Structure formats: structure tokens, C-alpha cells
């Protein structure tokens, strides 16, 4: 039996203490490949805690790929590509055109957020406090990378919430993801060939295409980008969304992450771009730690945004560069002016430092989970006519239709009833020959709209 000593004085939940203990035992090699873990019932009895607590810890470990659940046999340690260093891991998307969106009564868009629950009062209060100080410095251009205080607050948040390891000087603040991708493209140089997941986040693909990059879309399996296909592609940069693949919802487990890092380590000048676009919203277990936290060689470029956590109109995103690329940035691009208002930076800094951001995220997780559950329950009306995928996190899920109707028919029937859904094929280089799959977002819709929209789709599909 594992000798886990739970600290009853800590504010860290027991399930998280168990999760961290087992994860670290696997990472440092104390728990070996295929070794069986005690059942949740036995471990709960041994620790004198609820079995549900152990189940939550095991579920998180399964989600991240550290252990596997084998029916009627139990939980077993997965094989890792390589041993990780003995170091504990601490714990914009493009908007649709309004004119096109307004053609539909109910739009299951995967973009956008719920603005009905934006903390307007707190935001106005902080804006007033920032402006009342008569700080003329806020009207100057400021540091090209973003204000130092903001970057320090962001560094601490990323380390605590996502396991990102960096210094504040590695962080660059930008007005939206497009700007940062353009800057990153110039930093990397278009002599590099870039690999994208297939299905792909189209805006990133378009930005790098516009900069003259050669690219290749790499197939996905149930664990994310297939590294063997990546190796054959002769690409030197890989663009991935490992914590919640967009748009399929796949979570890349730890073994695949290590294979991806090993690919980057094999050759000088290889980089992984980790787009962590909606990591705050996960409905089963705790958020999946960032791939960057396991990078010990400086091969991962980490991207994030406040578009999902606060609002798209904030237009504030951030990039964490490896030290090698940061030096290149300082040498060649530090003359660029900051693209984000220092007033906005000051407001977000206070929003985070005073705890408003964490409280807002916690509240929105509850709201989005309620909408998520409403959508999943409404889809049960279809019975065996559909299958649901990617529903454990994020603000959208995938629905595969089982029936004789073709994708074009289903889209037309939905459009004629004022319902908009999004075919997965629009995000793929080559359309699959199987049954049609659709992306259904729920962030912008009320629960009443979700139920009404799904009821209409059930009748016409």
C-alpha cells in the first residue's frame, strides 16, 4: 500500500495531494511501468477518506496519461517515453462576422464567451481607481513587452495555475493572438516548415501561411498529434493545443507529450508552439498542466489569452519565449512599441492581484458547466443517432451523426430552421469519408436556447 501522508492543515484538497504524490512517484521512477495501483476502495480505507476523493485523483491521472484504467483489473502505471527530471510540478480565437451570425436565431458558435455574466461593477471600479490616480505615466508607450508589474503578476498566475516555468522577462504582452503570431513568425523565420494538427485552428494556420511559411497538417489519433508522422514531415516547428485540442477536444497524455518534447530535443532549432487557449475551463478534475512545465531544454513557446477568461474585446494575449528566442527578440525586435494600452494593463493587473479574476473564473466554470450539462442532457434526445466527443473541457463539444443524411443536407435543414452548427470538416485539410461530425459551442447561448436548438435539430435530423 502506498504511504501517502495527507496534510490536514493544508488548504490543498486531499484528491490533489493524492494526485501529486502518485504523479511524482511515476515521474521519478518509484512507480514502474505496468505496476498496479491499489483500488480506490482499498486506498480510501487505508487513508480513512472518502472513496470519491481517491476516484477524483485517479481520474485526473488517467486524463493526463500517467495511469490507465483496465476494466475488471484496476489501475496500472503507463509507460513514459523518458524519465522526467526529479522536479515537482507546481501547480482569440477569431470571432465570426456579426452579419453572418445574425442570420441565425440560435448559433452554436465555438467562439465567444458569455458576456451576460461579465463582472461589470468590479471592472468599472478598477478602471475608476486606475484613472483617479492621475498617473501620467500610463499615457506613455511603456515597456515594449508589457508593463513589468503586469508580467510579474501573470508569471505568478501561470506558474500556480498552469505549471508554466518562466521569468517575467520571457513574457511578451500583445493585442490579440494574431499580433503575437505575426511577431513569432518573424522571430522564427519562414525558412522553417511548420506542422499543424489536422483538424487545425484556422486563424493560426492562415497567419503563418500569410508570412510565407511552408506547412503540413499532421494527423491526430486519440492522444493528439502523431509524432511518427511529425518526424517524417521534415518540419522544425509544431503548433499544438495539447490541453484541449481545437477543435476535437483531445487531451494529450503525458507519454505523448514526452514524445513530442523528445522530437524537439533531437535537433537544434526545433520548437513546439503550445497554444493554451481555454485551459481554465475543465469539468472533470483539475486543469491539465501545461506542456511547457515539462520542457527542460527551452523548446516550448507558450501562448495564452484573456479572450476566454475575461472577454474577446479585451484584446490581451501573451507569449512566453524560451530564453534563446528571447535573446533574438531583444536583438532584433525590441524596438517595437507595446500594442496594449497601459491603462488596460493596469486594470487587468489589479483584477488579478485583488482576486477578482480567480473569483470570476470560478463563477464562470460553474455557469459553463451548467450550460455544458444542459447541452449534453439535451443531446440525449437523439439516442443512438449520435455520439458525443470532447465534452470534458472547453466551451464546445463534438457530435457525430449516425444516419443516412449527408453533411450538406444536415447543414441545410438546420439553416432553414435558423440553427447554425459547424462541421468539423471545415477545420480539416481533407474531409473524412465517415459519418459527419459537427462542433457545437454553448458559451454564448442561454440554457433555454440550447434546449430549443437541440429540440429543433432532433426533429429535422
Tab-separated table of C-alpha atoms in Angstrom:
chain	number	residue	atom	x	y	z
A	1	UNK	CA	0.000	0.000	0.000
A	2	UNK	CA	1.282	3.498	-0.896
A	3	UNK	CA	2.478	5.536	2.074
A	4	UNK	CA	0.711	8.796	1.293
A	5	UNK	CA	0.763	11.232	4.186
A	6	UNK	CA	-2.152	13.609	3.816
A	7	UNK	CA	-1.597	17.012	5.366
A	8	UNK	CA	-4.840	18.003	7.106
A	9	UNK	CA	-3.506	21.507	7.759
A	10	UNK	CA	-3.036	22.410	4.103
A	11	UNK	CA	-5.738	24.090	2.074
A	12	UNK	CA	-4.918	21.741	-0.825
A	13	UNK	CA	-7.767	19.207	-1.289
A	14	UNK	CA	-6.981	15.579	-0.451
A	15	UNK	CA	-7.624	14.414	-4.013
A	16	UNK	CA	-4.999	16.867	-5.266
A	17	UNK	CA	-2.474	15.711	-2.649
A	18	UNK	CA	-3.020	12.092	-3.762
A	19	UNK	CA	-2.798	13.067	-7.442
A	20	UNK	CA	0.501	14.942	-6.922
A	21	UNK	CA	2.011	12.126	-4.854
A	22	UNK	CA	1.244	9.407	-7.410
A	23	UNK	CA	2.256	11.595	-10.358
A	24	UNK	CA	5.620	12.427	-8.788
A	25	UNK	CA	6.236	8.765	-7.878
A	26	UNK	CA	5.696	7.866	-11.531
A	27	UNK	CA	7.826	10.733	-12.836
A	28	UNK	CA	10.780	9.913	-10.592
A	29	UNK	CA	10.591	6.213	-11.359
A	30	UNK	CA	9.455	4.932	-7.947
A	31	UNK	CA	6.299	3.567	-9.570
A	32	UNK	CA	7.246	1.466	-12.595
A	33	UNK	CA	5.563	0.738	-15.917
A	34	UNK	CA	2.577	-1.657	-15.579
A	35	UNK	CA	2.718	-1.547	-11.783
A	36	UNK	CA	-0.770	-1.906	-10.338
A	37	UNK	CA	-2.108	0.766	-8.003
A	38	UNK	CA	-4.303	-0.074	-5.024
A	39	UNK	CA	-8.011	0.028	-5.766
A	40	UNK	CA	-9.788	3.257	-4.891
A	41	UNK	CA	-11.737	1.384	-2.214
A	42	UNK	CA	-8.631	-0.020	-0.532
A	43	UNK	CA	-6.710	3.250	-0.722
A	44	UNK	CA	-9.668	5.211	0.645
A	45	UNK	CA	-9.997	2.760	3.530
A	46	UNK	CA	-6.248	2.912	4.211
A	47	UNK	CA	-6.228	6.726	4.228
A	48	UNK	CA	-9.575	6.920	6.040
A	49	UNK	CA	-11.099	9.250	3.473
A	50	UNK	CA	-13.993	9.141	1.014
A	51	UNK	CA	-13.658	6.768	-1.926
A	52	UNK	CA	-14.887	9.592	-4.183
A	53	UNK	CA	-11.773	11.549	-3.224
A	54	UNK	CA	-9.498	8.769	-4.467
A	55	UNK	CA	-11.643	8.340	-7.604
A	56	UNK	CA	-11.154	12.036	-8.417
A	57	UNK	CA	-7.369	11.726	-8.044
A	58	UNK	CA	-7.236	8.590	-10.217
A	59	UNK	CA	-9.498	10.192	-12.852
A	60	UNK	CA	-7.102	13.142	-13.156
A	61	UNK	CA	-4.116	10.795	-13.510
A	62	UNK	CA	-5.961	8.841	-16.217
A	63	UNK	CA	-6.826	12.099	-18.035
A	64	UNK	CA	-3.159	13.121	-18.126
A	65	UNK	CA	-1.995	9.664	-19.218
A	66	UNK	CA	0.033	8.720	-16.128
A	67	UNK	CA	-2.129	5.693	-15.373
A	68	UNK	CA	-4.620	3.571	-17.326
A	69	UNK	CA	-7.893	2.094	-16.108
A	70	UNK	CA	-8.357	-1.502	-17.297
A	71	UNK	CA	-11.903	-2.817	-16.811
A	72	UNK	CA	-12.240	-5.512	-14.123
A	73	UNK	CA	-8.486	-5.347	-13.421
A	74	UNK	CA	-7.803	-1.927	-11.943
A	75	UNK	CA	-5.382	0.963	-12.437
A	76	UNK	CA	-1.890	0.490	-13.901
A	77	UNK	CA	1.085	2.807	-14.413
A	78	UNK	CA	1.602	3.843	-18.049
A	79	UNK	CA	4.938	3.756	-19.825
A	80	UNK	CA	6.630	7.134	-20.206
A	81	UNK	CA	8.821	7.939	-23.183
A	82	UNK	CA	11.665	9.015	-20.932
A	83	UNK	CA	12.174	9.685	-17.258
A	84	UNK	CA	11.375	13.209	-16.225
A	85	UNK	CA	13.762	15.169	-14.015
A	86	UNK	CA	13.112	14.817	-10.297
A	87	UNK	CA	11.403	18.147	-10.048
A	88	UNK	CA	7.870	18.608	-8.659
A	89	UNK	CA	5.418	20.335	-10.936
A	90	UNK	CA	3.728	23.181	-9.116
A	91	UNK	CA	0.845	23.505	-9.658
A	92	UNK	CA	-8.684	34.542	-29.575
A	93	UNK	CA	-9.933	32.726	-31.276
A	94	UNK	CA	-11.279	34.509	-34.304
A	95	UNK	CA	-14.785	35.929	-33.923
A	96	UNK	CA	-17.419	35.225	-36.570
A	97	UNK	CA	-18.666	38.170	-38.640
A	98	UNK	CA	-21.739	39.731	-36.969
A	99	UNK	CA	-23.636	40.000	-40.238
A	100	UNK	CA	-23.344	36.271	-40.894
A	101	UNK	CA	-24.132	35.354	-37.307
A	102	UNK	CA	-27.302	37.434	-37.243
A	103	UNK	CA	-28.822	35.261	-39.955
A	104	UNK	CA	-29.411	32.567	-37.351
A	105	UNK	CA	-31.802	32.531	-34.407
A	106	UNK	CA	-29.613	30.063	-32.499
A	107	UNK	CA	-25.888	29.908	-33.255
A	108	UNK	CA	-23.860	27.077	-31.708
A	109	UNK	CA	-20.637	29.013	-32.328
A	110	UNK	CA	-17.480	27.632	-30.666
A	111	UNK	CA	-16.185	31.214	-30.393
A	112	UNK	CA	-17.051	33.976	-27.950
A	113	UNK	CA	-17.948	33.964	-24.264
A	114	UNK	CA	-20.925	34.631	-22.006
A	115	UNK	CA	-20.909	38.416	-21.533
A	116	UNK	CA	-24.146	38.475	-19.519
A	117	UNK	CA	-22.097	37.417	-16.504
A	118	UNK	CA	-19.115	39.723	-17.015
A	119	UNK	CA	-18.150	41.453	-13.699
A	120	UNK	CA	-19.031	44.932	-14.938
A	121	UNK	CA	-19.187	46.505	-11.452
A	122	UNK	CA	-15.723	45.327	-10.447
A	123	UNK	CA	-14.268	46.322	-13.811
A	124	UNK	CA	-15.744	49.841	-13.557
A	125	UNK	CA	-14.430	50.149	-10.012
A	126	UNK	CA	-10.889	49.192	-11.019
A	127	UNK	CA	-10.987	51.420	-14.081
A	128	UNK	CA	-12.018	54.339	-11.885
A	129	UNK	CA	-9.257	53.606	-9.370
A	130	UNK	CA	-6.646	53.435	-12.134
A	131	UNK	CA	-7.770	56.715	-13.673
A	132	UNK	CA	-8.228	58.620	-10.397
A	133	UNK	CA	-4.523	58.409	-9.596
A	134	UNK	CA	-3.678	60.939	-12.346
A	135	UNK	CA	-0.694	58.798	-13.272
A	136	UNK	CA	0.598	60.437	-16.435
A	137	UNK	CA	2.993	57.512	-16.956
A	138	UNK	CA	0.043	55.368	-18.017
A	139	UNK	CA	-0.325	57.568	-21.079
A	140	UNK	CA	3.249	56.851	-22.211
A	141	UNK	CA	4.066	53.937	-24.502
A	142	UNK	CA	5.777	51.886	-21.765
A	143	UNK	CA	7.833	48.702	-21.997
A	144	UNK	CA	7.605	47.037	-25.431
A	145	UNK	CA	6.997	43.676	-23.739
A	146	UNK	CA	4.252	44.988	-21.457
A	147	UNK	CA	4.423	46.591	-18.024
A	148	UNK	CA	6.743	44.774	-15.642
A	149	UNK	CA	4.173	44.609	-12.816
A	150	UNK	CA	1.611	43.040	-15.138
A	151	UNK	CA	4.125	40.489	-16.390
A	152	UNK	CA	5.138	39.598	-12.832
A	153	UNK	CA	1.518	39.052	-11.798
A	154	UNK	CA	0.945	36.995	-14.948
A	155	UNK	CA	4.108	34.937	-14.351
A	156	UNK	CA	2.913	34.011	-10.858
A	157	UNK	CA	-0.562	33.128	-12.131
A	158	UNK	CA	0.792	30.946	-14.936
A	159	UNK	CA	3.112	29.117	-12.563
A	160	UNK	CA	0.456	28.460	-9.949
A	161	UNK	CA	-2.425	27.619	-12.284
A	162	UNK	CA	-0.713	26.072	-15.319
A	163	UNK	CA	2.708	24.906	-14.082
A	164	UNK	CA	4.495	27.268	-16.505
A	165	UNK	CA	8.106	27.954	-15.524
A	166	UNK	CA	9.488	31.293	-16.687
A	167	UNK	CA	10.882	34.677	-15.697
A	168	UNK	CA	8.931	37.866	-16.291
A	169	UNK	CA	11.439	38.915	-18.964
A	170	UNK	CA	10.355	35.944	-21.119
A	171	UNK	CA	6.760	37.190	-21.302
A	172	UNK	CA	5.563	39.399	-24.159
A	173	UNK	CA	2.131	41.023	-23.990
A	174	UNK	CA	0.293	41.638	-27.256
A	175	UNK	CA	-3.030	42.994	-28.530
A	176	UNK	CA	-4.596	39.706	-29.519
A	177	UNK	CA	-3.198	36.402	-30.670
A	178	UNK	CA	-2.834	37.498	-34.301
A	179	UNK	CA	-0.218	40.111	-33.385
A	180	UNK	CA	1.788	37.629	-31.306
A	181	UNK	CA	1.677	35.046	-34.092
A	182	UNK	CA	2.948	37.635	-36.580
A	183	UNK	CA	5.757	38.565	-34.190
A	184	UNK	CA	6.556	34.908	-33.572
A	185	UNK	CA	6.650	34.231	-37.321
A	186	UNK	CA	9.270	36.935	-37.773
A	187	UNK	CA	11.253	35.568	-34.836
A	188	UNK	CA	11.299	32.026	-36.210
A	189	UNK	CA	11.866	32.946	-39.850
A	190	UNK	CA	9.871	31.415	-42.680
A	191	UNK	CA	12.702	29.133	-43.725
A	192	UNK	CA	11.230	26.838	-41.073
A	193	UNK	CA	8.480	24.408	-42.045
A	194	UNK	CA	5.640	24.336	-39.550
A	195	UNK	CA	3.423	21.375	-38.607
A	196	UNK	CA	-0.230	21.862	-37.659
A	197	UNK	CA	-2.706	19.449	-36.157
A	198	UNK	CA	-5.353	18.168	-38.549
A	199	UNK	CA	-8.031	19.355	-37.532
A	200	UNK	CA	-6.495	22.799	-37.177
A	201	UNK	CA	-7.131	26.192	-35.565
A	202	UNK	CA	-7.649	28.065	-38.852
A	203	UNK	CA	-6.553	31.532	-37.756
A	204	UNK	CA	-3.056	30.409	-36.740
A	205	UNK	CA	-2.770	28.438	-39.967
A	206	UNK	CA	-3.758	31.494	-42.031
A	207	UNK	CA	-1.334	33.812	-40.203
A	208	UNK	CA	1.679	31.579	-40.829
A	209	UNK	CA	0.575	30.984	-44.420
A	210	UNK	CA	0.425	34.754	-44.951
A	211	UNK	CA	4.024	35.017	-43.713
A	212	UNK	CA	5.230	32.586	-46.358
A	213	UNK	CA	5.732	29.534	-44.136
A	214	UNK	CA	5.583	26.108	-45.694
A	215	UNK	CA	3.283	23.947	-43.593
A	216	UNK	CA	1.979	20.446	-43.241
A	217	UNK	CA	-1.020	19.123	-41.353
A	218	UNK	CA	-0.199	16.128	-39.169
A	219	UNK	CA	-2.872	13.503	-38.419
A	220	UNK	CA	-4.375	13.121	-34.954
A	221	UNK	CA	-5.137	9.938	-33.079
A	222	UNK	CA	-6.855	9.576	-29.709
A	223	UNK	CA	-3.829	11.132	-27.956
A	224	UNK	CA	-3.201	14.114	-30.220
A	225	UNK	CA	-0.593	14.815	-32.916
A	226	UNK	CA	1.026	11.616	-34.197
A	227	UNK	CA	4.731	12.139	-33.530
A	228	UNK	CA	5.857	9.478	-36.038
A	229	UNK	CA	4.124	11.414	-38.814
A	230	UNK	CA	5.638	14.627	-37.474
A	231	UNK	CA	9.124	13.098	-37.713
A	232	UNK	CA	8.537	12.136	-41.362
A	233	UNK	CA	7.270	15.619	-42.240
A	234	UNK	CA	10.681	17.357	-42.028
A	235	UNK	CA	9.025	20.179	-40.075
A	236	UNK	CA	11.094	22.069	-37.500
A	237	UNK	CA	8.154	23.729	-35.688
A	238	UNK	CA	4.997	22.046	-34.362
A	239	UNK	CA	1.862	24.033	-33.452
A	240	UNK	CA	-0.237	22.113	-30.902
A	241	UNK	CA	-3.128	22.598	-28.469
A	242	UNK	CA	-2.290	19.763	-26.049
A	243	UNK	CA	-4.515	20.576	-23.074
A	244	UNK	CA	-7.704	20.676	-25.185
A	245	UNK	CA	-7.105	20.150	-28.881
A	246	UNK	CA	-9.007	22.616	-31.019
A	247	UNK	CA	-11.499	21.649	-32.226
A	248	UNK	CA	-11.631	17.911	-31.395
A	249	UNK	CA	-11.215	18.265	-27.608
A	250	UNK	CA	-8.457	15.605	-27.372
A	251	UNK	CA	-6.290	15.856	-24.243
A	252	UNK	CA	-2.679	14.909	-24.961
A	253	UNK	CA	-1.479	12.466	-22.246
A	254	UNK	CA	1.907	12.712	-20.604
A	255	UNK	CA	3.543	9.976	-22.693
A	256	UNK	CA	2.646	11.689	-25.979
A	257	UNK	CA	3.832	14.999	-24.545
A	258	UNK	CA	7.189	13.450	-23.711
A	259	UNK	CA	7.462	12.026	-27.235
A	260	UNK	CA	6.772	15.472	-28.625
A	261	UNK	CA	9.419	17.014	-26.367
A	262	UNK	CA	11.858	14.259	-27.364
A	263	UNK	CA	11.218	15.135	-31.038
A	264	UNK	CA	12.071	18.779	-30.318
A	265	UNK	CA	15.219	17.775	-28.414
A	266	UNK	CA	16.587	15.658	-31.273
A	267	UNK	CA	17.691	18.577	-33.403
A	268	UNK	CA	18.883	22.134	-32.798
A	269	UNK	CA	16.336	24.794	-33.728
A	270	UNK	CA	13.183	22.736	-33.290
A	271	UNK	CA	10.323	24.364	-31.401
A	272	UNK	CA	6.865	23.464	-30.135
A	273	UNK	CA	4.250	26.218	-30.073
A	274	UNK	CA	1.809	25.411	-27.271
A	275	UNK	CA	-1.486	27.267	-27.679
A	276	UNK	CA	-3.240	27.059	-24.305
A	277	UNK	CA	-6.382	28.862	-25.407
A	278	UNK	CA	-9.054	27.708	-22.908
A	279	UNK	CA	-7.237	25.817	-20.157
A	280	UNK	CA	-9.309	27.498	-17.413
A	281	UNK	CA	-12.459	25.549	-18.241
A	282	UNK	CA	-12.363	21.871	-17.404
A	283	UNK	CA	-15.337	19.999	-15.935
A	284	UNK	CA	-13.781	16.741	-14.760
A	285	UNK	CA	-10.843	17.049	-12.354
A	286	UNK	CA	-8.342	19.848	-12.234
A	287	UNK	CA	-6.907	21.687	-15.288
A	288	UNK	CA	-4.306	19.754	-17.292
A	289	UNK	CA	-0.822	21.216	-16.614
A	290	UNK	CA	0.893	22.996	-19.486
A	291	UNK	CA	3.318	21.129	-21.728
A	292	UNK	CA	5.784	23.981	-21.122
A	293	UNK	CA	6.145	22.887	-17.489
A	294	UNK	CA	7.847	19.662	-18.619
A	295	UNK	CA	10.207	21.437	-21.037
A	296	UNK	CA	13.761	21.395	-19.690
A	297	UNK	CA	15.578	22.287	-22.938
A	298	UNK	CA	13.872	25.546	-23.901
A	299	UNK	CA	11.944	24.183	-26.894
A	300	UNK	CA	8.389	25.244	-26.000
A	301	UNK	CA	6.837	28.598	-26.900
A	302	UNK	CA	3.755	29.102	-24.722
A	303	UNK	CA	0.747	31.144	-25.910
A	304	UNK	CA	-2.281	32.229	-23.894
A	305	UNK	CA	-5.072	34.762	-23.966
A	306	UNK	CA	-7.592	36.553	-21.781
A	307	UNK	CA	-10.199	36.300	-24.542
A	308	UNK	CA	-11.864	33.256	-22.993
A	309	UNK	CA	-11.249	34.081	-19.332
A	310	UNK	CA	-12.335	37.734	-19.465
A	311	UNK	CA	-13.635	38.867	-22.875
A	312	UNK	CA	-12.524	38.844	-26.539
A	313	UNK	CA	-12.758	42.648	-26.743
A	314	UNK	CA	-10.047	42.986	-24.075
A	315	UNK	CA	-7.614	42.027	-26.869
A	316	UNK	CA	-4.852	40.981	-24.471
A	317	UNK	CA	-2.807	37.854	-25.146
A	318	UNK	CA	0.640	36.751	-24.005
A	319	UNK	CA	3.588	34.701	-25.193
A	320	UNK	CA	6.310	33.030	-23.110
A	321	UNK	CA	9.512	32.681	-25.120
A	322	UNK	CA	12.386	30.278	-24.383
A	323	UNK	CA	15.494	32.208	-23.376
A	324	UNK	CA	17.151	31.549	-26.767
A	325	UNK	CA	14.262	33.191	-28.638
A	326	UNK	CA	14.003	35.964	-26.065
A	327	UNK	CA	17.615	36.920	-26.811
A	328	UNK	CA	16.761	37.026	-30.515
A	329	UNK	CA	13.727	39.200	-29.747
A	330	UNK	CA	15.863	41.658	-27.747
A	331	UNK	CA	18.413	41.875	-30.542
A	332	UNK	CA	16.033	42.301	-33.479
A	333	UNK	CA	12.546	43.355	-32.351
A	334	UNK	CA	12.751	45.213	-29.033
A	335	UNK	CA	12.200	48.499	-30.883
A	336	UNK	CA	8.545	47.503	-31.388
A	337	UNK	CA	6.141	49.510	-29.214
A	338	UNK	CA	3.683	47.781	-26.925
A	339	UNK	CA	0.355	47.177	-28.640
A	340	UNK	CA	-1.702	47.061	-25.427
A	341	UNK	CA	-2.907	50.159	-23.595
A	342	UNK	CA	-1.101	50.645	-20.289
A	343	UNK	CA	-4.450	51.571	-18.764
A	344	UNK	CA	-5.859	48.179	-19.737
A	345	UNK	CA	-2.720	46.506	-18.409
A	346	UNK	CA	-3.116	48.327	-15.093
A	347	UNK	CA	-6.768	47.304	-14.801
A	348	UNK	CA	-6.042	43.632	-15.525
A	349	UNK	CA	-3.130	43.710	-13.076
A	350	UNK	CA	-5.442	44.868	-10.294
A	351	UNK	CA	-8.163	42.491	-11.464
A	352	UNK	CA	-5.739	39.608	-10.906
A	353	UNK	CA	-3.897	40.862	-7.798
A	354	UNK	CA	-7.099	41.619	-5.881
A	355	UNK	CA	-8.573	38.186	-6.550
A	356	UNK	CA	-11.335	39.252	-8.927
A	357	UNK	CA	-10.003	37.167	-11.798
A	358	UNK	CA	-9.906	33.934	-9.791
A	359	UNK	CA	-13.409	34.527	-8.430
A	360	UNK	CA	-14.668	35.353	-11.925
A	361	UNK	CA	-13.157	32.156	-13.361
A	362	UNK	CA	-14.642	30.064	-10.562
A	363	UNK	CA	-18.054	31.583	-11.196
A	364	UNK	CA	-17.813	31.119	-14.960
A	365	UNK	CA	-16.731	27.493	-14.541
A	366	UNK	CA	-19.997	26.878	-12.700
A	367	UNK	CA	-22.043	28.717	-15.326
A	368	UNK	CA	-20.351	26.989	-18.242
A	369	UNK	CA	-20.623	23.593	-16.570
A	370	UNK	CA	-24.360	24.148	-16.181
A	371	UNK	CA	-24.645	25.033	-19.878
A	372	UNK	CA	-22.393	22.124	-20.800
A	373	UNK	CA	-24.533	19.687	-18.821
A	374	UNK	CA	-27.679	21.200	-20.316
A	375	UNK	CA	-26.328	20.592	-23.832
A	376	UNK	CA	-25.219	17.023	-23.070
A	377	UNK	CA	-28.594	16.191	-21.498
A	378	UNK	CA	-30.481	17.761	-24.412
A	379	UNK	CA	-28.443	15.701	-26.896
A	380	UNK	CA	-29.652	12.526	-25.197
A	381	UNK	CA	-32.904	13.114	-27.113
A	382	UNK	CA	-31.085	11.759	-30.190
A	383	UNK	CA	-30.437	8.413	-28.544
A	384	UNK	CA	-28.182	6.181	-30.636
A	385	UNK	CA	-28.349	8.514	-33.650
A	386	UNK	CA	-25.347	10.485	-32.373
A	387	UNK	CA	-22.126	10.101	-30.407
A	388	UNK	CA	-20.575	12.868	-28.293
A	389	UNK	CA	-16.838	13.614	-28.044
A	390	UNK	CA	-14.573	16.148	-26.337
A	391	UNK	CA	-17.094	17.067	-23.677
A	392	UNK	CA	-14.800	17.117	-20.623
A	393	UNK	CA	-13.467	20.660	-21.099
A	394	UNK	CA	-13.730	23.888	-23.048
A	395	UNK	CA	-16.711	25.749	-24.433
A	396	UNK	CA	-17.736	23.353	-27.198
A	397	UNK	CA	-18.131	19.654	-27.901
A	398	UNK	CA	-18.342	17.387	-30.953
A	399	UNK	CA	-21.344	15.430	-32.168
A	400	UNK	CA	-21.044	12.611	-34.699
A	401	UNK	CA	-24.264	11.901	-36.608
A	402	UNK	CA	-25.185	8.283	-37.369
A	403	UNK	CA	-27.691	8.145	-40.173
A	404	UNK	CA	-28.290	8.274	-43.890
A	405	UNK	CA	-28.317	12.078	-44.285
A	406	UNK	CA	-25.186	13.743	-45.646
A	407	UNK	CA	-23.393	16.676	-44.040
A	408	UNK	CA	-24.734	19.147	-46.608
A	409	UNK	CA	-28.309	18.041	-46.011
A	410	UNK	CA	-27.985	18.348	-42.252
A	411	UNK	CA	-26.484	21.831	-42.541
A	412	UNK	CA	-29.209	22.978	-44.930
A	413	UNK	CA	-32.030	21.603	-42.763
A	414	UNK	CA	-30.529	23.357	-39.727
A	415	UNK	CA	-30.046	26.647	-41.586
A	416	UNK	CA	-33.649	26.607	-42.844
A	417	UNK	CA	-34.769	26.461	-39.209
A	418	UNK	CA	-32.417	29.263	-38.134
A	419	UNK	CA	-29.923	26.943	-36.427
A	420	UNK	CA	-26.180	27.174	-37.100
A	421	UNK	CA	-23.792	24.316	-36.429
A	422	UNK	CA	-20.173	23.947	-37.534
A	423	UNK	CA	-18.865	20.928	-39.495
A	424	UNK	CA	-15.546	19.523	-38.328
A	425	UNK	CA	-14.609	19.135	-41.987
A	426	UNK	CA	-14.116	22.924	-42.212
A	427	UNK	CA	-11.088	22.511	-39.919
A	428	UNK	CA	-9.530	19.590	-41.807
A	429	UNK	CA	-7.253	19.579	-44.838
A	430	UNK	CA	-9.074	16.622	-46.326
A	431	UNK	CA	-12.659	15.825	-45.477
A	432	UNK	CA	-13.108	12.399	-43.953
A	433	UNK	CA	-15.290	9.810	-45.643
A	434	UNK	CA	-17.031	8.743	-42.447
A	435	UNK	CA	-20.176	9.971	-40.768
A	436	UNK	CA	-20.487	13.762	-40.438
A	437	UNK	CA	-19.195	15.420	-37.242
A	438	UNK	CA	-20.327	18.843	-36.009
A	439	UNK	CA	-18.923	21.309	-33.466
A	440	UNK	CA	-21.469	22.700	-31.010
A	441	UNK	CA	-20.441	25.649	-28.841
A	442	UNK	CA	-22.531	26.740	-25.878
A	443	UNK	CA	-20.847	29.736	-24.193
A	444	UNK	CA	-22.974	32.447	-25.807
A	445	UNK	CA	-26.301	30.654	-25.529
A	446	UNK	CA	-28.740	30.526	-22.631
A	447	UNK	CA	-29.869	27.129	-21.394
A	448	UNK	CA	-33.293	27.825	-22.902
A	449	UNK	CA	-31.702	28.497	-26.307
A	450	UNK	CA	-29.603	25.344	-26.038
A	451	UNK	CA	-32.631	23.187	-25.284
A	452	UNK	CA	-34.711	24.821	-28.020
A	453	UNK	CA	-31.952	24.488	-30.618
A	454	UNK	CA	-31.290	20.818	-29.880
A	455	UNK	CA	-35.026	20.055	-29.883
A	456	UNK	CA	-35.322	21.554	-33.379
A	457	UNK	CA	-32.261	19.643	-34.612
A	458	UNK	CA	-33.697	16.402	-33.257
A	459	UNK	CA	-36.915	16.917	-35.222
A	460	UNK	CA	-35.265	17.838	-38.546
A	461	UNK	CA	-32.321	15.416	-38.392
